[in-house]
PDB file of C-alpha atoms in Angstrom:
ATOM      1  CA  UNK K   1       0.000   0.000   0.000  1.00  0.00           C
ATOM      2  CA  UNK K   2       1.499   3.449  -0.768  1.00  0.00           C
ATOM      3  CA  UNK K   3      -0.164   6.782  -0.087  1.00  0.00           C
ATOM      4  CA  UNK K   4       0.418  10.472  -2.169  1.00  0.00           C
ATOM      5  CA  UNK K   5      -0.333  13.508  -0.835  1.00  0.00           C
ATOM      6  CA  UNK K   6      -1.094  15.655  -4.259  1.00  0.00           C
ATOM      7  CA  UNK K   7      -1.150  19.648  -3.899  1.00  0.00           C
ATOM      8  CA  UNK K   8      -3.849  21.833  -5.839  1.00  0.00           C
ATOM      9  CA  UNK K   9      -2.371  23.837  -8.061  1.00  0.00           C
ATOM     10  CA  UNK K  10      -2.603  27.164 -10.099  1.00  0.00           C
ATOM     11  CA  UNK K  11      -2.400  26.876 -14.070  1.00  0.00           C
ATOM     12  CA  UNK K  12      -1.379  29.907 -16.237  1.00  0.00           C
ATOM     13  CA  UNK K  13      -0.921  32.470 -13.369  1.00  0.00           C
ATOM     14  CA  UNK K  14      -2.430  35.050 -15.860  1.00  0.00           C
ATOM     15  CA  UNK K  15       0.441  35.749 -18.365  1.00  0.00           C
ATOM     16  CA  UNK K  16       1.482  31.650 -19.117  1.00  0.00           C
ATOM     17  CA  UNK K  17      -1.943  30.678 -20.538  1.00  0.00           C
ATOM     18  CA  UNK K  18      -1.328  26.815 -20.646  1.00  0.00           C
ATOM     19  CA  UNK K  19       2.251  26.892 -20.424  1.00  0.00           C
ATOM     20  CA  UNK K  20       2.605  28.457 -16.419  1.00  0.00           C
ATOM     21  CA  UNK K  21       1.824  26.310 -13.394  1.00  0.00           C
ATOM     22  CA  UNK K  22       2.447  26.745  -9.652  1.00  0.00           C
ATOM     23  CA  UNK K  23       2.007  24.003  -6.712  1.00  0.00           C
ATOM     24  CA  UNK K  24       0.154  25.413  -3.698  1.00  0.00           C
ATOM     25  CA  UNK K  25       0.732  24.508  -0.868  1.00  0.00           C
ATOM     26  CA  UNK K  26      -3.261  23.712   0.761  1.00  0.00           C
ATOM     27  CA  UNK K  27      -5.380  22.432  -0.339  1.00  0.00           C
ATOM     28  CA  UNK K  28      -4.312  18.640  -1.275  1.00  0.00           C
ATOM     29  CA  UNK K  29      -5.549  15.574  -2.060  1.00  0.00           C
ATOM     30  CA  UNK K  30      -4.462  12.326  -0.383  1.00  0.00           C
ATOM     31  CA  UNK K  31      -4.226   9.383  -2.678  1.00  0.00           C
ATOM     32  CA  UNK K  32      -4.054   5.485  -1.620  1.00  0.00           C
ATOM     33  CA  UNK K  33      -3.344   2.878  -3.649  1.00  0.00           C
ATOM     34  CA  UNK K  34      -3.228  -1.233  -3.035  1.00  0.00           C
ATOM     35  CA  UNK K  35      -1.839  -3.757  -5.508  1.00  0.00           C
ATOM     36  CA  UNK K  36      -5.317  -5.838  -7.039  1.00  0.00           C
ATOM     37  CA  UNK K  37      -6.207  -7.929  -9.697  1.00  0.00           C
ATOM     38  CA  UNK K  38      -9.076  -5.740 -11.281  1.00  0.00           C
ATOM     39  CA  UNK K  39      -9.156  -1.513 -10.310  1.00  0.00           C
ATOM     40  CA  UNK K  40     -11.493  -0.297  -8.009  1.00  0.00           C
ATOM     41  CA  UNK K  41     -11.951   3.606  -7.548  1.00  0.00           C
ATOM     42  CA  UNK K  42     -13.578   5.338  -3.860  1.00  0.00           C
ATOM     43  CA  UNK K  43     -13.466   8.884  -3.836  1.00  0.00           C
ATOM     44  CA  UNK K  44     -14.247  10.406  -0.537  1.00  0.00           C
ATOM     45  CA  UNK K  45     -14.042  14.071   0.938  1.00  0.00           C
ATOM     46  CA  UNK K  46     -14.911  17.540  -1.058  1.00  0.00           C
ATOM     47  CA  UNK K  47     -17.218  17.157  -3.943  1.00  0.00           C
ATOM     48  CA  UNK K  48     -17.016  13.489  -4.174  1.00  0.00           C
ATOM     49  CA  UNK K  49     -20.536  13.070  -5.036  1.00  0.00           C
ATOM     50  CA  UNK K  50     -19.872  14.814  -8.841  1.00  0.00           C
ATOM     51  CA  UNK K  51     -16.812  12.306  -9.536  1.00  0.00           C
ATOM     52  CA  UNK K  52     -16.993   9.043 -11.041  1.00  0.00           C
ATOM     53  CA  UNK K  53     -15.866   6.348  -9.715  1.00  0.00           C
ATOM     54  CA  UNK K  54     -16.057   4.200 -12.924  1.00  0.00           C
ATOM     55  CA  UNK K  55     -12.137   3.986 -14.106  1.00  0.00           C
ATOM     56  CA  UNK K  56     -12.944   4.840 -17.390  1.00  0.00           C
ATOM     57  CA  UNK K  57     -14.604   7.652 -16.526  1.00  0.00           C
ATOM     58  CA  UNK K  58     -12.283   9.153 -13.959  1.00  0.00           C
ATOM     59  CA  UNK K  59      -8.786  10.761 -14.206  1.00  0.00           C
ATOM     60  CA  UNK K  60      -7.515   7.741 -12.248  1.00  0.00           C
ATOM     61  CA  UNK K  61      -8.120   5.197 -14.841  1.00  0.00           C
ATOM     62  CA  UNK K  62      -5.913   6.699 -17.144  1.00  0.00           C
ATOM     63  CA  UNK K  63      -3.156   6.438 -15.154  1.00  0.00           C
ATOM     64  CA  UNK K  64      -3.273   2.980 -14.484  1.00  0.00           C
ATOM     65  CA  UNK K  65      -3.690   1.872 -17.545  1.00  0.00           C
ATOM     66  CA  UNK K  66      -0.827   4.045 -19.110  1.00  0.00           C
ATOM     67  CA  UNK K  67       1.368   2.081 -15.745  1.00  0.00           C
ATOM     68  CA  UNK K  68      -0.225  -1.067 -16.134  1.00  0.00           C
ATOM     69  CA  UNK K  69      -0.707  -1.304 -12.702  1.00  0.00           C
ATOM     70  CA  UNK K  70      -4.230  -2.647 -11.390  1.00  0.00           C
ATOM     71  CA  UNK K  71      -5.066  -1.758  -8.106  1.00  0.00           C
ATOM     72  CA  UNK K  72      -7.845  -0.716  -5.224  1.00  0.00           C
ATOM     73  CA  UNK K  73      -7.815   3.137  -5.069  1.00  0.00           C
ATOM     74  CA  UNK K  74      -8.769   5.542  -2.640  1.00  0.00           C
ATOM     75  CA  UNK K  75      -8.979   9.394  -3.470  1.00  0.00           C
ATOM     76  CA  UNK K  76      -9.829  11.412  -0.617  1.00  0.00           C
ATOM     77  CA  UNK K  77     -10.467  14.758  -2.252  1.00  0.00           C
ATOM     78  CA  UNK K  78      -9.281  17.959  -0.519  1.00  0.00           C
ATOM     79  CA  UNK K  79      -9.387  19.798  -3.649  1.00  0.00           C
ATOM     80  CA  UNK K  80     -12.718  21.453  -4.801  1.00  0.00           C
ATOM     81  CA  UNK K  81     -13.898  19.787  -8.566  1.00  0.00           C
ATOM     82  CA  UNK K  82     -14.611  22.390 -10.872  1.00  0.00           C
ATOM     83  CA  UNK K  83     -12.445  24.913  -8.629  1.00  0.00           C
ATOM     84  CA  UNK K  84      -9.863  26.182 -10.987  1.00  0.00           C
ATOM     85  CA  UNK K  85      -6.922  24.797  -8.765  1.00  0.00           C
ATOM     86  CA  UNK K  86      -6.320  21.227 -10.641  1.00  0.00           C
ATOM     87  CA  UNK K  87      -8.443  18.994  -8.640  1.00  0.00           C
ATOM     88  CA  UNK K  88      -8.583  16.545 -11.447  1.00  0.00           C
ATOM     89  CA  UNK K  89      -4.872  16.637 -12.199  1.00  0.00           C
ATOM     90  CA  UNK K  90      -3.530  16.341  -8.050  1.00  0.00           C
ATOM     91  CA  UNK K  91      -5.633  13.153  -8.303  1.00  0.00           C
ATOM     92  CA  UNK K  92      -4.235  11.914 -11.489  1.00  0.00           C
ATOM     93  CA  UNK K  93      -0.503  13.138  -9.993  1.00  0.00           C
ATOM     94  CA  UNK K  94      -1.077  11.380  -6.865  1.00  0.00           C
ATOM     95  CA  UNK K  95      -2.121   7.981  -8.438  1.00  0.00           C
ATOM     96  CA  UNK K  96       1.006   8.176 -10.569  1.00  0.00           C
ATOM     97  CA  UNK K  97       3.403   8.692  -8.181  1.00  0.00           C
ATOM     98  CA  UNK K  98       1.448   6.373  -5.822  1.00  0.00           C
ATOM     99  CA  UNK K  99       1.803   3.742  -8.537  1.00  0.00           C
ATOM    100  CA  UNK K 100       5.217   4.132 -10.089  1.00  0.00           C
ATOM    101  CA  UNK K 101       6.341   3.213  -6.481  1.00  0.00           C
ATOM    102  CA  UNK K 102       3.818   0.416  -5.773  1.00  0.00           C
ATOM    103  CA  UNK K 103       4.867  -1.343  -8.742  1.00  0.00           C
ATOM    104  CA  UNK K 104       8.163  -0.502  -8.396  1.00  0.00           C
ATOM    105  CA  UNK K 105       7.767   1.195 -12.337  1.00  0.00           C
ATOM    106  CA  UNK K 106      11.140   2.982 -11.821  1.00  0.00           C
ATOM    107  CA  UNK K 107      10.055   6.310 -13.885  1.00  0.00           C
ATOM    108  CA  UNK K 108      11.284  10.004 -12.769  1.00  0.00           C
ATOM    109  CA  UNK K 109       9.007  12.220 -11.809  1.00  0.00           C
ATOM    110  CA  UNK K 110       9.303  13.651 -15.246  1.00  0.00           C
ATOM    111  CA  UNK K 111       8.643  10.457 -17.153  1.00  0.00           C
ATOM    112  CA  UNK K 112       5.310  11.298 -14.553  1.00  0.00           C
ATOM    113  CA  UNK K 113       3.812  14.250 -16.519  1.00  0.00           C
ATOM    114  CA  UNK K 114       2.801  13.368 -19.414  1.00  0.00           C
ATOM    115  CA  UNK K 115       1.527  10.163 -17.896  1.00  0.00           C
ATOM    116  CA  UNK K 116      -0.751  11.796 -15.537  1.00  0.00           C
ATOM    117  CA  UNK K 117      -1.758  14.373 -18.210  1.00  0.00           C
ATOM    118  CA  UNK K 118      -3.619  11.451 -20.201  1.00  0.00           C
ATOM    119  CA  UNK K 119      -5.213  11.005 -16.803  1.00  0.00           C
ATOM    120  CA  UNK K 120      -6.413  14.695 -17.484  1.00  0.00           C
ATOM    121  CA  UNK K 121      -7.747  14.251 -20.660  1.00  0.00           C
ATOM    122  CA  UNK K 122     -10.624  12.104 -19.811  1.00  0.00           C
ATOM    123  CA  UNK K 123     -12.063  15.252 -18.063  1.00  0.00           C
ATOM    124  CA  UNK K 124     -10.606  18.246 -19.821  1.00  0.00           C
ATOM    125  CA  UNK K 125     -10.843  16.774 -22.947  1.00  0.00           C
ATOM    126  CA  UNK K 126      -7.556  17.792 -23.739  1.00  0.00           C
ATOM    127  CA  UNK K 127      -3.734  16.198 -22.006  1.00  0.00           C
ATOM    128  CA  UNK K 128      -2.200  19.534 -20.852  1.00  0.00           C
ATOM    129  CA  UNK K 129       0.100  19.216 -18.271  1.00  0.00           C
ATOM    130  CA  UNK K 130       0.353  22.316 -16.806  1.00  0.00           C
ATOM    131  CA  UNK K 131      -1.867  21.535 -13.089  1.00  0.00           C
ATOM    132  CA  UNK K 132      -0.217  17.772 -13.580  1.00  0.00           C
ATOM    133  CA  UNK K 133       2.994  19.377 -13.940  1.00  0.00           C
ATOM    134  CA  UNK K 134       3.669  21.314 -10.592  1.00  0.00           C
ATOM    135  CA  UNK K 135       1.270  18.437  -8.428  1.00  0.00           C
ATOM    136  CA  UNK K 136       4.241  16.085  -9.381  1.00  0.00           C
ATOM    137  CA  UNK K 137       7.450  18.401  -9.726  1.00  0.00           C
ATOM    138  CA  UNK K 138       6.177  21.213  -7.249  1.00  0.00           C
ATOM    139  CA  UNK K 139       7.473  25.113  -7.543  1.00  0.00           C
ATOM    140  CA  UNK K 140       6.814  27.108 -10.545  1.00  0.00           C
ATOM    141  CA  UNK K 141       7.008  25.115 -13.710  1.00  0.00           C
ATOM    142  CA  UNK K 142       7.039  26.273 -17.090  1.00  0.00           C
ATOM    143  CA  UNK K 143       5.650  23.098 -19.723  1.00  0.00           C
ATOM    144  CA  UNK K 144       6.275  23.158 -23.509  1.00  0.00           C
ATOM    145  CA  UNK K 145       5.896  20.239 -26.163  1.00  0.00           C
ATOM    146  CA  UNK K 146       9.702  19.615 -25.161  1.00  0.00           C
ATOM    147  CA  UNK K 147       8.646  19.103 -21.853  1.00  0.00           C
ATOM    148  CA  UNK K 148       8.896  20.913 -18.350  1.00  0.00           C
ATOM    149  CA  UNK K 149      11.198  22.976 -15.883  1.00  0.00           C
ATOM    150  CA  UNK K 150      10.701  23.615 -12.935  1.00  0.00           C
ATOM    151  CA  UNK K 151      11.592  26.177 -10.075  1.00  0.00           C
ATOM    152  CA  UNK K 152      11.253  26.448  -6.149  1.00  0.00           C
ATOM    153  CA  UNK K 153       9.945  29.777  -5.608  1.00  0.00           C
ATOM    154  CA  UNK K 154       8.773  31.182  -2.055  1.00  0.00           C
ATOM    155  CA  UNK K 155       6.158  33.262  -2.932  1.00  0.00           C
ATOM    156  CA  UNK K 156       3.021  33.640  -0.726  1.00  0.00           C
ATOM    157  CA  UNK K 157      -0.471  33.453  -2.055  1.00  0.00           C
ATOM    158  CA  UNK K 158      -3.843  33.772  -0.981  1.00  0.00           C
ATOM    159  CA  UNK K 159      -6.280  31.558  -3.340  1.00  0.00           C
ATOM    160  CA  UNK K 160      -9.958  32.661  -2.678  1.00  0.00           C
ATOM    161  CA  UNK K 161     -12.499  29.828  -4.136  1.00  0.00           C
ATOM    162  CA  UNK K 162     -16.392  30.780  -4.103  1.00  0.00           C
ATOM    163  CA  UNK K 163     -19.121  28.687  -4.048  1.00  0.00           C
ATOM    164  CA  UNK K 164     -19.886  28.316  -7.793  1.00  0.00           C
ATOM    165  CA  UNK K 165     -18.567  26.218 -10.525  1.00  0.00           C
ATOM    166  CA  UNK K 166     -17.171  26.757 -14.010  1.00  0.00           C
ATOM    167  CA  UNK K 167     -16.213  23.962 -16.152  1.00  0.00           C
ATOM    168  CA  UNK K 168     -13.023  23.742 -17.866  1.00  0.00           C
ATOM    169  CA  UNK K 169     -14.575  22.826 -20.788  1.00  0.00           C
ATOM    170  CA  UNK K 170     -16.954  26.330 -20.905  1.00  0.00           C
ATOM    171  CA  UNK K 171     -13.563  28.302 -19.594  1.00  0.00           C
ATOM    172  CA  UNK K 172     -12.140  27.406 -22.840  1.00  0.00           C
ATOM    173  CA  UNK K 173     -15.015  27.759 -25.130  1.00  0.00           C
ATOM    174  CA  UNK K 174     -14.175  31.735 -24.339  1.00  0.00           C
ATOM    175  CA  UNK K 175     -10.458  31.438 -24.881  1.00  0.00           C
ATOM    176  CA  UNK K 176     -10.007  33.650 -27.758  1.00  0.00           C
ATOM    177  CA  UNK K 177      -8.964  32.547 -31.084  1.00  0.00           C
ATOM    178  CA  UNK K 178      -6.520  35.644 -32.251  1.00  0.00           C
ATOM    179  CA  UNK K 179      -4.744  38.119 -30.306  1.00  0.00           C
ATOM    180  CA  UNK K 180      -3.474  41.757 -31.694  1.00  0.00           C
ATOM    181  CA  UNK K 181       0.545  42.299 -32.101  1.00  0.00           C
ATOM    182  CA  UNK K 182       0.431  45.133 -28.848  1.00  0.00           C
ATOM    183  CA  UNK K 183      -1.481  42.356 -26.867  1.00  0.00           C
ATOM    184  CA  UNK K 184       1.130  39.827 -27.434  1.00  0.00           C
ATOM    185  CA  UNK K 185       3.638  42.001 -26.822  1.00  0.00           C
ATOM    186  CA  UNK K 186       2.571  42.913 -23.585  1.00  0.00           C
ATOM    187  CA  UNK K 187       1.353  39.523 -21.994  1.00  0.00           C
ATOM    188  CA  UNK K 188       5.506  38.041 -23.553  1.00  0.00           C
ATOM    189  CA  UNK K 189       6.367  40.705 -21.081  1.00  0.00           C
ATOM    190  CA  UNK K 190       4.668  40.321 -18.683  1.00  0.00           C
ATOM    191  CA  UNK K 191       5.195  36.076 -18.800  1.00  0.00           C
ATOM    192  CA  UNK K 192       9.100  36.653 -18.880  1.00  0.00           C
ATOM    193  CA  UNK K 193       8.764  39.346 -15.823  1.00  0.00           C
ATOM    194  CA  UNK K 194       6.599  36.579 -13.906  1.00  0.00           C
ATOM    195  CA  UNK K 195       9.240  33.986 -14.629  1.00  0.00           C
ATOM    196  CA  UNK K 196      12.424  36.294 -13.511  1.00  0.00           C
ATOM    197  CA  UNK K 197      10.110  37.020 -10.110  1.00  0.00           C
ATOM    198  CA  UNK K 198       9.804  33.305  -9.434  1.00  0.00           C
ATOM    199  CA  UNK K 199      13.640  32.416 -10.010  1.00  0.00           C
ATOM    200  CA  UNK K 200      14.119  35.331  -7.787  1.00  0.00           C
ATOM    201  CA  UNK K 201      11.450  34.381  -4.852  1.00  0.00           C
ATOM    202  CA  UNK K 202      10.235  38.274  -5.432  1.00  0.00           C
ATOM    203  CA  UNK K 203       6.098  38.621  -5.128  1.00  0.00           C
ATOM    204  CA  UNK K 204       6.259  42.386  -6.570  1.00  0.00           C
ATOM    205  CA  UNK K 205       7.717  40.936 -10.097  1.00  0.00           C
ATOM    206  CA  UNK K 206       5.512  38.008  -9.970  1.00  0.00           C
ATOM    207  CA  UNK K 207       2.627  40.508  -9.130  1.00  0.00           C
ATOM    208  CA  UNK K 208       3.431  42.366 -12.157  1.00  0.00           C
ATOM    209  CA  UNK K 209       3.845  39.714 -13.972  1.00  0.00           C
ATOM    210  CA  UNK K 210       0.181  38.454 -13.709  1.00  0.00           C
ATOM    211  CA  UNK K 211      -1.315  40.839 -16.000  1.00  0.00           C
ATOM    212  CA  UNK K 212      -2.945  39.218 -19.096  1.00  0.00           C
ATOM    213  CA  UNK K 213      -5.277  41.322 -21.599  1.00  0.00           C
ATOM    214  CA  UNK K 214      -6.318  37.990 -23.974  1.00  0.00           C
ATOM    215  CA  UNK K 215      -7.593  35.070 -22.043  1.00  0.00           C
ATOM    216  CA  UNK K 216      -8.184  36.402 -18.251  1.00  0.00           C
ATOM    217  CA  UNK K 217     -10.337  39.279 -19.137  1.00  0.00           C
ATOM    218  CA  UNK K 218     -12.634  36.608 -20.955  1.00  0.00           C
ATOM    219  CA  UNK K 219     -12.938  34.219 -18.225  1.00  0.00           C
ATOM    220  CA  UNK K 220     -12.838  36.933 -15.353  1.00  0.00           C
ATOM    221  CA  UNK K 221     -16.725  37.446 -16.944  1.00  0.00           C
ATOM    222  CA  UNK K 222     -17.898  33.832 -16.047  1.00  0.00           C
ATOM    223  CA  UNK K 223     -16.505  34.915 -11.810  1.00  0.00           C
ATOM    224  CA  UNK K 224     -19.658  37.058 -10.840  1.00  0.00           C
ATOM    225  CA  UNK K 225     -18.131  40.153  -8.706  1.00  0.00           C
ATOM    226  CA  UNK K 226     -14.572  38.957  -9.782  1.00  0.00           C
ATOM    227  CA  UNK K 227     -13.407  42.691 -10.815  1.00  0.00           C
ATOM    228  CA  UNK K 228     -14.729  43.764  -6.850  1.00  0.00           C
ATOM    229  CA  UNK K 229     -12.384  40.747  -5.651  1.00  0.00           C
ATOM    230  CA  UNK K 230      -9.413  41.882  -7.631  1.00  0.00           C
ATOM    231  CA  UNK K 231      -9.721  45.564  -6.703  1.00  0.00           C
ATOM    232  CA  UNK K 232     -10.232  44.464  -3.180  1.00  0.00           C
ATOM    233  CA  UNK K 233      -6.955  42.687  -2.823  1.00  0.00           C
ATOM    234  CA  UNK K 234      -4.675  44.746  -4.318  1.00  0.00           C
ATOM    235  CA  UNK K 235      -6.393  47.673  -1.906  1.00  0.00           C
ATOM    236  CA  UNK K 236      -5.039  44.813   0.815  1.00  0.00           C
ATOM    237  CA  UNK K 237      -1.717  44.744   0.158  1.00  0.00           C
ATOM    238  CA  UNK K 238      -1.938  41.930  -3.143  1.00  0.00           C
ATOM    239  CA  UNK K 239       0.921  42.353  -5.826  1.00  0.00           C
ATOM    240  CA  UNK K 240      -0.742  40.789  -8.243  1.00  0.00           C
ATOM    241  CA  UNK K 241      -4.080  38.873  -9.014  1.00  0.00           C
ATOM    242  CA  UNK K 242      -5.587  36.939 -11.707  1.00  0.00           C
ATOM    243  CA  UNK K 243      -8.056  33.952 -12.079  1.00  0.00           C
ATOM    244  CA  UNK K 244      -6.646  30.465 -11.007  1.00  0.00           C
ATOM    245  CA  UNK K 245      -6.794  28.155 -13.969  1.00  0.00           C
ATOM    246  CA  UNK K 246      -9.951  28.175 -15.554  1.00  0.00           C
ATOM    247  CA  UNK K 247     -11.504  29.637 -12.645  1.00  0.00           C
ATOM    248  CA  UNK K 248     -13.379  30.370 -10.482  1.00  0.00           C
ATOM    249  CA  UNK K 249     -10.807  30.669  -7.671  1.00  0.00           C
ATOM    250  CA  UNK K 250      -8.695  33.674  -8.215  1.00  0.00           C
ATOM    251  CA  UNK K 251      -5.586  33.990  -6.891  1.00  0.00           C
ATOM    252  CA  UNK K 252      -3.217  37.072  -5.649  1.00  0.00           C
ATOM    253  CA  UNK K 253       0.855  37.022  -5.031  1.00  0.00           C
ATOM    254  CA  UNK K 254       1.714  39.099  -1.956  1.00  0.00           C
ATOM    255  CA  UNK K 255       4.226  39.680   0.909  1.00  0.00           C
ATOM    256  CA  UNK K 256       3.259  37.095   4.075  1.00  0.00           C
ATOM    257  CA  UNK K 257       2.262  39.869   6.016  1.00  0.00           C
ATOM    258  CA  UNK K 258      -0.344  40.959   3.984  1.00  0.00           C
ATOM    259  CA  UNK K 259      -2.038  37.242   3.603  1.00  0.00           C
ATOM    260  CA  UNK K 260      -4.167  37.484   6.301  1.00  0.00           C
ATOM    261  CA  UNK K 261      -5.995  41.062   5.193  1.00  0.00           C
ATOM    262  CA  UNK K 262      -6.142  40.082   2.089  1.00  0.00           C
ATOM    263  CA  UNK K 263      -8.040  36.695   2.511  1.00  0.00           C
ATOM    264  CA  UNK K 264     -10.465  38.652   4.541  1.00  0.00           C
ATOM    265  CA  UNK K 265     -11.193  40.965   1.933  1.00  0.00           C
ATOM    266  CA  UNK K 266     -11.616  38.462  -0.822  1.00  0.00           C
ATOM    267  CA  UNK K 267     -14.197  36.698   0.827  1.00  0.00           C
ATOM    268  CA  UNK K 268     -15.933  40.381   1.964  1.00  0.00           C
ATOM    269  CA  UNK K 269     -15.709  40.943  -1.410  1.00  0.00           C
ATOM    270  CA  UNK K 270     -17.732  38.040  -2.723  1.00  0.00           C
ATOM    271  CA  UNK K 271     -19.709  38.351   0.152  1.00  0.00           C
ATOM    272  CA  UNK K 272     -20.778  41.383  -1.099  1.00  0.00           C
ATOM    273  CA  UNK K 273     -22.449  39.905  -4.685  1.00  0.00           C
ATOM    274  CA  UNK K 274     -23.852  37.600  -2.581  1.00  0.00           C
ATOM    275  CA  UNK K 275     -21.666  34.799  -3.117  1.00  0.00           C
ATOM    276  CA  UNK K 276     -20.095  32.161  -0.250  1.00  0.00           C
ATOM    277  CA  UNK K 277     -16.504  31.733  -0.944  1.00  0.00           C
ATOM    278  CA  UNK K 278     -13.631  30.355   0.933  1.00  0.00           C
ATOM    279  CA  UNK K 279     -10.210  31.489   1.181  1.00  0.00           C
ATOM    280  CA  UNK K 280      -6.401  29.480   2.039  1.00  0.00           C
ATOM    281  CA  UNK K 281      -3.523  31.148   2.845  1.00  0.00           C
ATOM    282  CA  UNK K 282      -0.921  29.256   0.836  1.00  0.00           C
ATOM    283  CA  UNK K 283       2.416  29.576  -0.889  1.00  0.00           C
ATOM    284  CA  UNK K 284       3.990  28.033  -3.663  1.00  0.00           C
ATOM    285  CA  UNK K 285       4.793  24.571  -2.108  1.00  0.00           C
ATOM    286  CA  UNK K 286       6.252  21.149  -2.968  1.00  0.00           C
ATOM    287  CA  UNK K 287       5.197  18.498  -5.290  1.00  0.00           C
ATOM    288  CA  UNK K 288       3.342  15.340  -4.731  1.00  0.00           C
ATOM    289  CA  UNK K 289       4.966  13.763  -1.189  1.00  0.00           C
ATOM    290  CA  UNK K 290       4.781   9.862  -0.567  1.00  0.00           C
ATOM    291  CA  UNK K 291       2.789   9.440   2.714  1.00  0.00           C
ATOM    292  CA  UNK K 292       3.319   6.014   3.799  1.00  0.00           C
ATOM    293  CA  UNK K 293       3.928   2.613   2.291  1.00  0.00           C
TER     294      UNK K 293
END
């Protein structure tokens, strides 16, 4: 028996639309896995009720087919479905790395990616690997079709989640289809100031670096009161702020003592439009951590 605990994570931090992810350090998911003859799948904890437990049907089964490796498999979910902070892909990075060492598969972590991003597919309809990505590697990683790097980075976060869901599949139905030259100009900039911030640990580049006029102002309309939320934190103290993913958690960088006040007015901010919402005080954190076995 082995056991994974798989971090949420952050996907395009604004400026790195599908190429940008972060680990966070809460929430998690905690992944157990037992050698069997046929797969089983139990998935316990937040939201379990909306995820299938048939193995073609969920992330999981992927996985274990891509490893060959049958087994009993327990997902207790920490990490919101339909969140915007990779609760699909810490599953499907937990049950690789839970599996790789149960059957003694001998793979790096970055033979890991692309196997867990198949895992992905069955529910994004697409294998990106940028929430897989930082789950398994942790830090800030950067993914291309040549594969992925990766970064520690201490940067503090607050990740504010409200009570509503948007699909990953409608968050990319709005992703537009062309960009002008001054857009593209300005969101390279902005992705290469972001990446400088995390090599150096520093929130106020990463905070600059967030800014994206393309995709986030298009998927910022399916977060009701979003715009309130983002004006809110920065009047806390945030550096930066952007939706996680494809939403609806939005995320802002900041210094750690300005977490705490900014959390608070997040969630007074979505309060305001009406809207429960909950709020973790993370950091960019590590990858996905063997438990026990």
């Amino acid at each position: 028996m082995v056991t994974v605990r798989a971090p949420a994570t952050s996907a395009n931090l604004g400026s790195g639309f599908d190429v940008f992810g972060a680990a966070l350090s809460r929430p998690a998911d905690v992944v157990t896995v037992e050698k069997a003859a046929e797969t089983t799948i139990e998935v316990t904890g937040v939201g379990a009720q909306y995820i299938p437990e048939d193995p073609e049907k969920n992330t999981v089964g992927a996985v274990v087919e891509a490893l060959d490796a049958p087994a009993r498999i327990h997902i207790d979910k920490g990490v919101r479905p339909a969140s915007g902070l990779g609760s699909s892909a810490a599953s499907a990075a937990g049950a690789a790395v839970a599996l790789n060492r149960l059957y003694d598969r001998g793979l790096s972590r970055e033979e890991l990616v692309p196997i867990a991003a198949e895992g992905e597919a069955v529910v994004s309809g697409v294998a990106h690997s940028d929430n897989v990505a930082p789950s398994i590697l942790g830090g800030f990683t950067v993914t291309t079709a040549e594969g992925t790097r990766s970064v520690d980075a201490a940067i503090p976060l607050v990740v504010c989640l409200p009570d509503v869901a948007v699909s990953t599949r409608d968050a990319r139905r709005v992703v537009p289809e062309t960009a002008s030259m001054d857009a593209l100009v300005e969101t390279v900039g902005n992705a290469a100031t972001l990446a400088i911030g995390m090599c150096r640990s520093d929130p106020d580049l990463v905070g600059l670096g967030m800014d994206d006029p393309v995709v986030t102002p298009e998927r910022a309309r399916l977060i009701t009161g979003y715009d309130e939320v983002r004006q809110r934190a920065f009047d806390a103290g945030a550096t930066g702020v952007t939706v996680s993913g494809a939403g609806p958690a939005v995320i802002a960088a900041c210094r750690e003592h300005d977490r705490r006040e900014i959390a608070a007015a997040m969630l007074d901010a979505f309060d305001g439009v009406g809207i429960d919402a909950r709020a973790y005080q993370s950091r960019i954190g590590r990858g996905s951590t063997v438990l026990d076995e």
